[in-house]
Coordinates of C-alpha atoms and ligand atoms in Angstrom, one line a residue:
M139 CA -9.7 -23.2 -9.1
N140 CA -11.7 -26.0 -10.0
I141 CA -11.5 -28.2 -13.2
D142 CA -14.5 -30.6 -13.5
N143 CA -15.0 -30.2 -9.8
Q144 CA -11.3 -30.7 -8.7
H145 CA -9.2 -28.2 -7.3
F146 CA -5.9 -27.3 -9.1
R147 CA -3.0 -24.8 -8.5
T148 CA -1.2 -24.0 -11.8
I149 CA 2.1 -25.1 -10.4
W150 CA 3.0 -27.5 -7.6
P151 CA 5.9 -29.8 -6.6
D152 CA 5.6 -33.2 -7.2
P153 CA 4.2 -34.8 -3.9
T154 CA 6.1 -38.0 -4.3
N155 CA 9.3 -36.2 -5.1
N156 CA 10.0 -32.7 -4.4
E157 CA 12.7 -32.8 -6.8
S158 CA 10.6 -32.2 -9.7
I159 CA 7.7 -29.7 -10.6
M160 CA 4.4 -30.1 -12.2
I161 CA 2.6 -27.5 -14.5
I162 CA -0.5 -27.4 -16.6
D163 CA 0.9 -27.2 -20.3
Q164 CA -1.2 -23.9 -21.2
R165 CA -0.5 -24.4 -25.0
Q166 CA -3.0 -27.3 -25.2
L167 CA -5.9 -25.7 -23.4
P168 CA -8.9 -25.5 -23.5
H169 CA -8.9 -28.5 -25.8
K170 CA -6.5 -31.0 -23.8
F171 CA -5.7 -30.6 -19.9
V172 CA -2.1 -31.8 -19.8
I173 CA 0.1 -31.9 -16.7
E174 CA 3.8 -31.4 -17.6
T175 CA 6.7 -32.3 -15.2
L176 CA 9.6 -29.9 -15.2
C177 CA 12.7 -31.9 -14.0
T178 CA 15.7 -29.4 -14.9
L179 CA 16.5 -25.9 -15.0
D180 CA 16.1 -26.0 -18.8
D181 CA 12.8 -27.4 -18.5
A182 CA 11.7 -24.4 -16.5
V183 CA 13.3 -21.8 -18.9
I184 CA 11.7 -23.5 -22.0
A185 CA 8.2 -23.7 -20.1
I186 CA 8.4 -19.9 -19.5
R187 CA 9.9 -18.9 -23.0
D188 CA 7.7 -20.8 -25.1
M189 CA 4.7 -20.3 -22.9
H190 CA 3.7 -23.6 -21.6
V191 CA 3.3 -21.4 -18.7
R192 CA 2.5 -17.8 -18.7
G193 CA 1.1 -14.7 -16.9
A194 CA 3.1 -12.5 -14.5
G195 CA 2.4 -14.4 -11.3
L196 CA 2.9 -17.8 -12.8
I197 CA 6.1 -16.8 -14.5
G198 CA 7.2 -15.5 -11.2
A199 CA 6.4 -18.9 -9.5
T200 CA 7.9 -20.9 -12.1
A201 CA 11.2 -18.9 -12.0
G202 CA 11.3 -19.6 -8.1
F203 CA 10.9 -23.4 -8.7
G204 CA 13.4 -23.2 -11.6
M205 CA 15.8 -21.8 -9.1
H206 CA 15.0 -25.0 -6.9
L207 CA 15.5 -27.4 -10.0
A208 CA 18.8 -25.4 -10.5
A209 CA 19.8 -26.2 -6.8
V210 CA 18.8 -29.9 -7.2
Q211 CA 20.9 -30.5 -10.1
A212 CA 23.9 -28.7 -8.8
Q213 CA 27.2 -30.8 -8.4
T214 CA 28.6 -31.0 -4.9
G215 CA 30.5 -27.7 -4.1
Q216 CA 28.9 -26.0 -7.2
L217 CA 25.6 -24.8 -5.6
A218 CA 26.5 -21.0 -5.9
D219 CA 27.6 -21.3 -9.6
A220 CA 24.2 -23.3 -10.4
L221 CA 22.0 -20.6 -8.6
K222 CA 24.0 -17.8 -10.4
Q223 CA 23.6 -19.8 -13.8
G224 CA 20.0 -20.5 -13.2
A225 CA 19.2 -16.7 -12.4
E226 CA 20.9 -15.7 -15.6
S227 CA 19.0 -18.2 -17.9
L228 CA 15.8 -17.5 -16.1
D229 CA 16.1 -13.8 -16.3
K230 CA 16.5 -13.9 -20.0
S231 CA 13.6 -16.3 -20.5
R232 CA 10.9 -13.5 -20.8
P233 CA 11.6 -9.7 -20.3
T234 CA 8.5 -7.9 -19.3
A235 CA 6.9 -9.6 -16.5
R236 CA 8.2 -8.2 -13.3
N237 CA 7.4 -11.0 -11.3
L238 CA 10.2 -13.3 -12.9
K239 CA 13.3 -11.1 -11.7
W240 CA 11.4 -10.3 -8.4
A241 CA 11.1 -14.1 -7.7
V242 CA 14.8 -15.0 -8.8
D243 CA 16.3 -12.3 -6.7
R244 CA 14.2 -13.2 -3.7
V245 CA 15.5 -16.8 -3.9
L246 CA 19.0 -15.6 -4.3
K247 CA 19.0 -13.4 -1.4
A248 CA 17.1 -16.1 0.8
A249 CA 19.8 -18.6 0.0
E250 CA 22.5 -16.4 1.6
N251 CA 21.0 -17.3 4.7
G252 CA 22.1 -21.1 4.6
K253 CA 25.1 -22.0 6.5
N254 CA 26.1 -24.7 4.1
D255 CA 24.8 -26.1 0.7
D256 CA 22.3 -28.6 2.2
E257 CA 20.6 -25.6 4.0
K258 CA 20.7 -23.2 1.1
K259 CA 18.9 -25.9 -1.1
E260 CA 16.5 -26.4 1.7
I261 CA 15.7 -22.4 1.8
V262 CA 15.7 -22.3 -2.0
F263 CA 12.9 -24.8 -1.9
E264 CA 11.1 -23.2 0.9
T265 CA 11.3 -19.9 -0.7
A266 CA 10.0 -21.0 -4.0
C267 CA 6.7 -22.6 -2.2
A268 CA 6.5 -19.5 -0.2
I269 CA 6.3 -17.4 -3.6
A270 CA 3.7 -19.7 -4.9
D271 CA 1.7 -19.6 -1.6
E272 CA 1.9 -15.8 -1.3
D273 CA 0.8 -15.3 -4.9
A274 CA -2.4 -17.4 -4.4
A275 CA -3.0 -15.5 -1.0
F276 CA -2.4 -12.0 -2.5
C277 CA -4.7 -12.8 -5.3
K278 CA -7.4 -13.8 -3.0
A279 CA -7.1 -10.8 -0.9
L280 CA -7.1 -8.3 -3.7
G281 CA -10.3 -10.1 -4.9
Q282 CA -12.0 -9.0 -1.6
H283 CA -11.0 -5.4 -2.3
G284 CA -12.0 -5.6 -6.0
L285 CA -15.3 -7.0 -4.8
Q286 CA -16.2 -3.2 -3.2
I287 CA -16.0 -1.7 -6.7
I288 CA -18.4 -4.5 -8.2
E289 CA -20.8 -4.3 -5.3
D290 CA -21.1 -0.4 -5.8
L291 CA -21.7 -0.9 -9.3
S292 CA -24.3 -3.6 -8.7
K293 CA -26.1 -1.1 -6.2
A294 CA -26.3 1.7 -8.8
K295 CA -27.8 -0.5 -11.1
N296 CA -30.3 -1.8 -8.5
G297 CA -29.0 -5.3 -8.7
E298 CA -29.0 -5.6 -12.6
T299 CA -26.2 -7.3 -14.3
V300 CA -22.7 -5.6 -14.1
N301 CA -20.9 -6.2 -17.3
I302 CA -17.1 -6.5 -16.8
L303 CA -14.8 -6.4 -19.9
T304 CA -11.3 -8.0 -19.7
H305 CA -8.6 -8.4 -21.8
C306 CA -6.2 -11.5 -22.1
N307 CA -5.8 -13.9 -19.3
A308 CA -5.1 -12.5 -15.9
G309 CA -7.0 -15.2 -14.4
W310 CA -6.0 -18.3 -12.4
L311 CA -4.1 -19.5 -15.2
A312 CA -1.9 -16.5 -15.1
F313 CA -1.2 -16.9 -11.3
V314 CA -1.0 -19.8 -9.0
D315 CA -4.5 -19.7 -7.9
Y316 CA -7.5 -17.1 -8.3
G317 CA -6.0 -14.8 -10.8
S318 CA -5.8 -11.0 -10.4
A319 CA -8.4 -9.5 -12.7
T320 CA -10.7 -12.4 -12.3
A321 CA -10.2 -12.8 -8.4
P322 CA -12.8 -9.7 -7.9
I323 CA -15.2 -11.4 -10.4
Y324 CA -15.0 -14.8 -8.4
A325 CA -15.6 -12.8 -5.2
A326 CA -18.5 -11.1 -6.7
R327 CA -20.0 -14.5 -7.9
D328 CA -19.7 -15.7 -4.2
A329 CA -21.2 -12.8 -3.0
G330 CA -24.2 -13.5 -5.1
I331 CA -23.9 -10.5 -7.4
D332 CA -25.1 -10.9 -11.0
I333 CA -22.1 -10.4 -13.2
H334 CA -21.4 -11.1 -17.0
V335 CA -18.0 -10.9 -18.6
W336 CA -17.0 -9.7 -22.0
V337 CA -13.9 -11.6 -22.9
D338 CA -11.4 -9.9 -25.5
E339 CA -10.1 -12.8 -27.8
T340 CA -6.4 -11.2 -27.3
R341 CA -4.8 -11.8 -30.7
P342 CA -2.4 -13.1 -31.6
W343 CA -1.9 -15.9 -28.9
N344 CA -5.6 -15.8 -28.0
Q345 CA -5.2 -15.9 -24.4
G346 CA -8.8 -14.5 -23.9
A347 CA -10.5 -17.0 -26.3
K348 CA -8.5 -20.0 -25.2
L349 CA -7.8 -19.5 -21.5
T350 CA -10.2 -16.8 -20.0
A351 CA -13.4 -18.0 -21.6
W352 CA -12.7 -21.6 -20.5
E353 CA -11.6 -20.6 -17.1
L354 CA -14.7 -18.5 -16.4
Q355 CA -16.8 -21.4 -17.8
Q356 CA -15.2 -23.8 -15.4
E357 CA -16.3 -21.5 -12.7
G358 CA -19.9 -21.0 -13.8
I359 CA -19.5 -17.2 -14.6
P360 CA -21.4 -16.1 -17.5
C361 CA -19.0 -14.8 -20.2
T362 CA -19.2 -13.9 -23.9
L363 CA -16.1 -14.1 -26.3
I364 CA -15.6 -10.9 -28.3
T365 CA -13.1 -9.7 -31.0
D366 CA -10.4 -7.5 -29.9
N367 CA -11.9 -4.6 -32.0
A368 CA -15.5 -5.0 -30.3
G369 CA -14.7 -3.0 -27.0
G370 CA -15.1 0.4 -28.0
H371 CA -18.4 -0.2 -29.7
L372 CA -19.7 -2.1 -26.7
M373 CA -18.7 0.8 -24.5
Q374 CA -20.4 3.4 -26.7
Q375 CA -23.5 1.3 -26.5
K376 CA -23.4 1.3 -22.7
M377 CA -22.8 -2.4 -22.7
V378 CA -19.7 -2.4 -20.4
D379 CA -19.9 -1.2 -16.7
M380 CA -16.3 -1.6 -16.0
V381 CA -12.9 -2.9 -17.4
I382 CA -10.5 -4.9 -15.1
V383 CA -7.2 -6.2 -16.5
G384 CA -4.2 -7.6 -15.1
T385 CA -0.6 -6.3 -15.6
D386 CA 2.7 -7.9 -16.4
R387 CA 4.7 -4.8 -14.5
T388 CA 3.3 -1.7 -13.3
T389 CA 6.0 1.2 -12.2
H390 CA 5.8 2.7 -8.9
T391 CA 4.4 5.8 -10.7
G392 CA 1.3 3.9 -11.8
D393 CA 2.0 3.4 -15.7
V394 CA 0.9 -0.3 -16.6
A395 CA 2.4 -2.8 -19.0
N396 CA -0.1 -5.2 -20.1
K397 CA -1.0 -7.6 -22.8
I398 CA -1.0 -5.6 -26.2
G399 CA -4.3 -3.9 -26.9
T400 CA -4.7 -2.9 -23.4
Y401 CA -3.9 0.6 -24.0
L402 CA -6.7 1.0 -26.7
K403 CA -9.2 -0.4 -24.1
A404 CA -8.1 2.2 -21.6
L405 CA -8.6 5.0 -24.2
A406 CA -12.0 3.7 -25.0
A407 CA -13.0 3.3 -21.5
H408 CA -11.8 6.9 -20.7
D409 CA -13.7 8.2 -23.7
N410 CA -16.9 6.6 -22.5
N411 CA -16.5 7.6 -18.6
I412 CA -16.0 3.7 -17.9
P413 CA -14.0 2.8 -14.9
F414 CA -10.6 1.1 -15.9
Y415 CA -9.1 -1.0 -13.0
V416 CA -5.8 -2.8 -13.0
A417 CA -5.5 -5.8 -10.5
L418 CA -2.1 -7.0 -9.4
P419 CA -0.2 -8.4 -6.5
S420 CA 2.6 -6.1 -5.2
S421 CA 5.3 -8.5 -6.7
T422 CA 4.3 -7.0 -10.1
F423 CA 5.4 -3.6 -9.1
D424 CA 8.5 -2.3 -10.6
W425 CA 10.0 0.0 -7.7
E426 CA 13.0 1.3 -9.9
I427 CA 11.7 2.2 -13.3
D428 CA 9.8 5.6 -13.2
R429 CA 8.3 5.8 -16.8
G430 CA 6.3 3.2 -18.6
S431 CA 8.1 3.9 -21.6
D432 CA 11.3 2.5 -20.1
I433 CA 9.7 -1.0 -19.5
P434 CA 11.1 -3.7 -22.0
I435 CA 8.5 -4.9 -24.2
E436 CA 8.8 -8.3 -25.5
E437 CA 8.7 -8.8 -29.2
R438 CA 7.7 -12.3 -29.9
S439 CA 7.9 -14.4 -33.4
G440 CA 5.6 -13.0 -36.4
D441 CA 4.6 -16.6 -36.8
E442 CA 2.3 -16.2 -33.9
V443 CA 0.6 -13.6 -36.2
T444 CA 0.7 -15.2 -39.5
A445 CA -0.6 -18.6 -38.4
I446 CA -3.2 -19.8 -36.0
S447 CA -3.5 -23.0 -33.9
G448 CA -6.6 -24.9 -32.8
L449 CA -8.4 -28.3 -32.6
A450 CA -8.8 -30.2 -35.8
E451 CA -11.8 -32.3 -37.0
D452 CA -9.3 -35.5 -35.9
G453 CA -9.0 -34.2 -32.3
S454 CA -5.3 -33.4 -33.1
L455 CA -4.0 -29.6 -32.1
Q456 CA -3.0 -28.3 -35.3
T457 CA -1.4 -24.9 -36.5
V458 CA -2.4 -23.5 -39.8
Q459 CA -1.1 -20.7 -42.0
L460 CA -3.3 -17.7 -41.9
T461 CA -1.6 -15.5 -44.4
A462 CA 0.2 -15.5 -47.6
P463 CA 3.4 -17.3 -47.1
E464 CA 5.8 -14.5 -47.3
T465 CA 3.6 -12.1 -45.3
R466 CA 5.7 -10.1 -42.6
A467 CA 4.2 -9.5 -39.1
L468 CA 5.5 -7.5 -36.3
N469 CA 4.5 -8.9 -32.8
Y470 CA 4.9 -6.6 -29.8
S471 CA 3.5 -8.6 -26.9
F472 CA 2.8 -5.7 -24.5
D473 CA 1.9 -2.0 -24.4
I474 CA 2.0 0.7 -21.6
T475 CA -1.2 2.3 -20.5
P476 CA -0.2 5.6 -18.9
A477 CA -1.4 6.1 -15.3
R478 CA -3.7 8.9 -16.3
L479 CA -5.9 6.5 -17.8
V480 CA -6.2 4.2 -14.8
S481 CA -9.1 4.4 -12.3
G482 CA -7.1 2.6 -9.7
L483 CA -4.8 -0.2 -9.0
I484 CA -6.4 -3.4 -7.1
T485 CA -3.8 -4.7 -4.7
E486 CA -3.6 -7.3 -1.7
R487 CA -3.5 -4.2 0.6
G488 CA -6.4 -2.3 -0.9
I489 CA -7.4 0.0 -3.9
V490 CA -4.8 2.6 -4.7
A491 CA -4.7 5.8 -7.1
A492 CA -2.2 5.0 -9.9
D493 CA 0.4 7.7 -8.6
R494 CA 3.5 7.6 -7.3
K495 CA 2.6 9.3 -3.9
S496 CA -0.5 7.1 -3.4
I497 CA 1.5 3.8 -4.0
H498 CA 4.4 4.7 -1.8
Q499 CA 1.9 5.4 1.0
M500 CA 0.3 2.0 0.5
F501 CA 3.8 0.4 0.4
P502 CA 5.9 2.4 2.6
E503 CA 8.5 -0.3 3.1
K504 CA 9.4 0.2 -0.6
Ligands
MRU710 O1 2.2 -13.1 -22.9 P1 1.5 -13.7 -21.6 O2 0.3 -14.6 -21.7 O3 2.4 -14.1 -20.3 O4 1.0 -12.3 -21.0 C1 0.4 -12.2 -19.9 C2 -0.8 -11.8 -19.9 O5 -1.6 -12.8 -19.7 C3 -1.4 -10.7 -19.6 O6 -0.8 -9.4 -20.0 C4 -2.3 -10.4 -18.3 O7 -3.2 -9.5 -18.5 C5 -1.4 -9.9 -17.3 S1 -0.5 -11.1 -16.5 C6 -1.2 -11.2 -15.1

């Protein structure tokens, strides 16, 4: 993705020294574009936990590189322990995104193939890089599959603007590149299709307002920010042609965990006969959990609800209190959209119905 015409991924090894990892500190966007260096396993854990990086794919890539940092720091003869401890700390950093454990397990398994610690360290780094490269490649590929849906809608509207609603940020910033929900949008733009995106602000962290709107603007995609509660009304007014969201974890039976509020959008889309698609690289599938209700839902601090942050007049980023000081707040970060409300899952292999049989047919090796 381009920022001021320069291509960036969201995470990359320091080119002068593969022993540290560079990220974009997303807490400061869209006001400040700050590149942060992660030097230790703890840096990676904090970056995930405190949302310097966020979004399923990027959390997975950061976890992969976090394992690399654990290996870099390991004392002679202590690599196995360092990787075990790295896996435990990373696994606990955020509970819902499936890509986190998937990446950690993939690194651990790959490391077993090394004949000695030096070789294992090399494999850990190569695997972390492969996870990041694959994430970008899968998002690009799923964008081409999702393009078909937008093309069909455009044809049905005789080339009039296709209005797409999205929730939270399943964009470039949530992955290594392209994004999941945004990849079909970028592909449609490249194909010359007239599109416009409704961006849910996505309280309380405001990923839509702060990240998706900025990201789409950087890419020159027409978009309009809306309050989280506006979607149903826009759908009733026929101002939405389709919904595309991302997901933090999707069961192999088709239930979708995504940012809190997604379920309400799916209900409104269903009631208004509007297609509701979920875009994901296959690393987000959970092949063990059968029911969405068994997915762990992260509960974050109520402070994210009672306070709000933004750019002050003096140019500094500030957090201000929104509510009366003693107000209690409950802050579930994700909800579950049942498979029956999902029109299809857009994956790197193609579009698949959100049911166990279809998903397993598309991924028979699982
Ligand atoms: O809490 P976050 O920002 O890490 O949540 C992740 C998300 O941005 C969304 O849930 C997104 O739609 C899916 S992640 C690709």
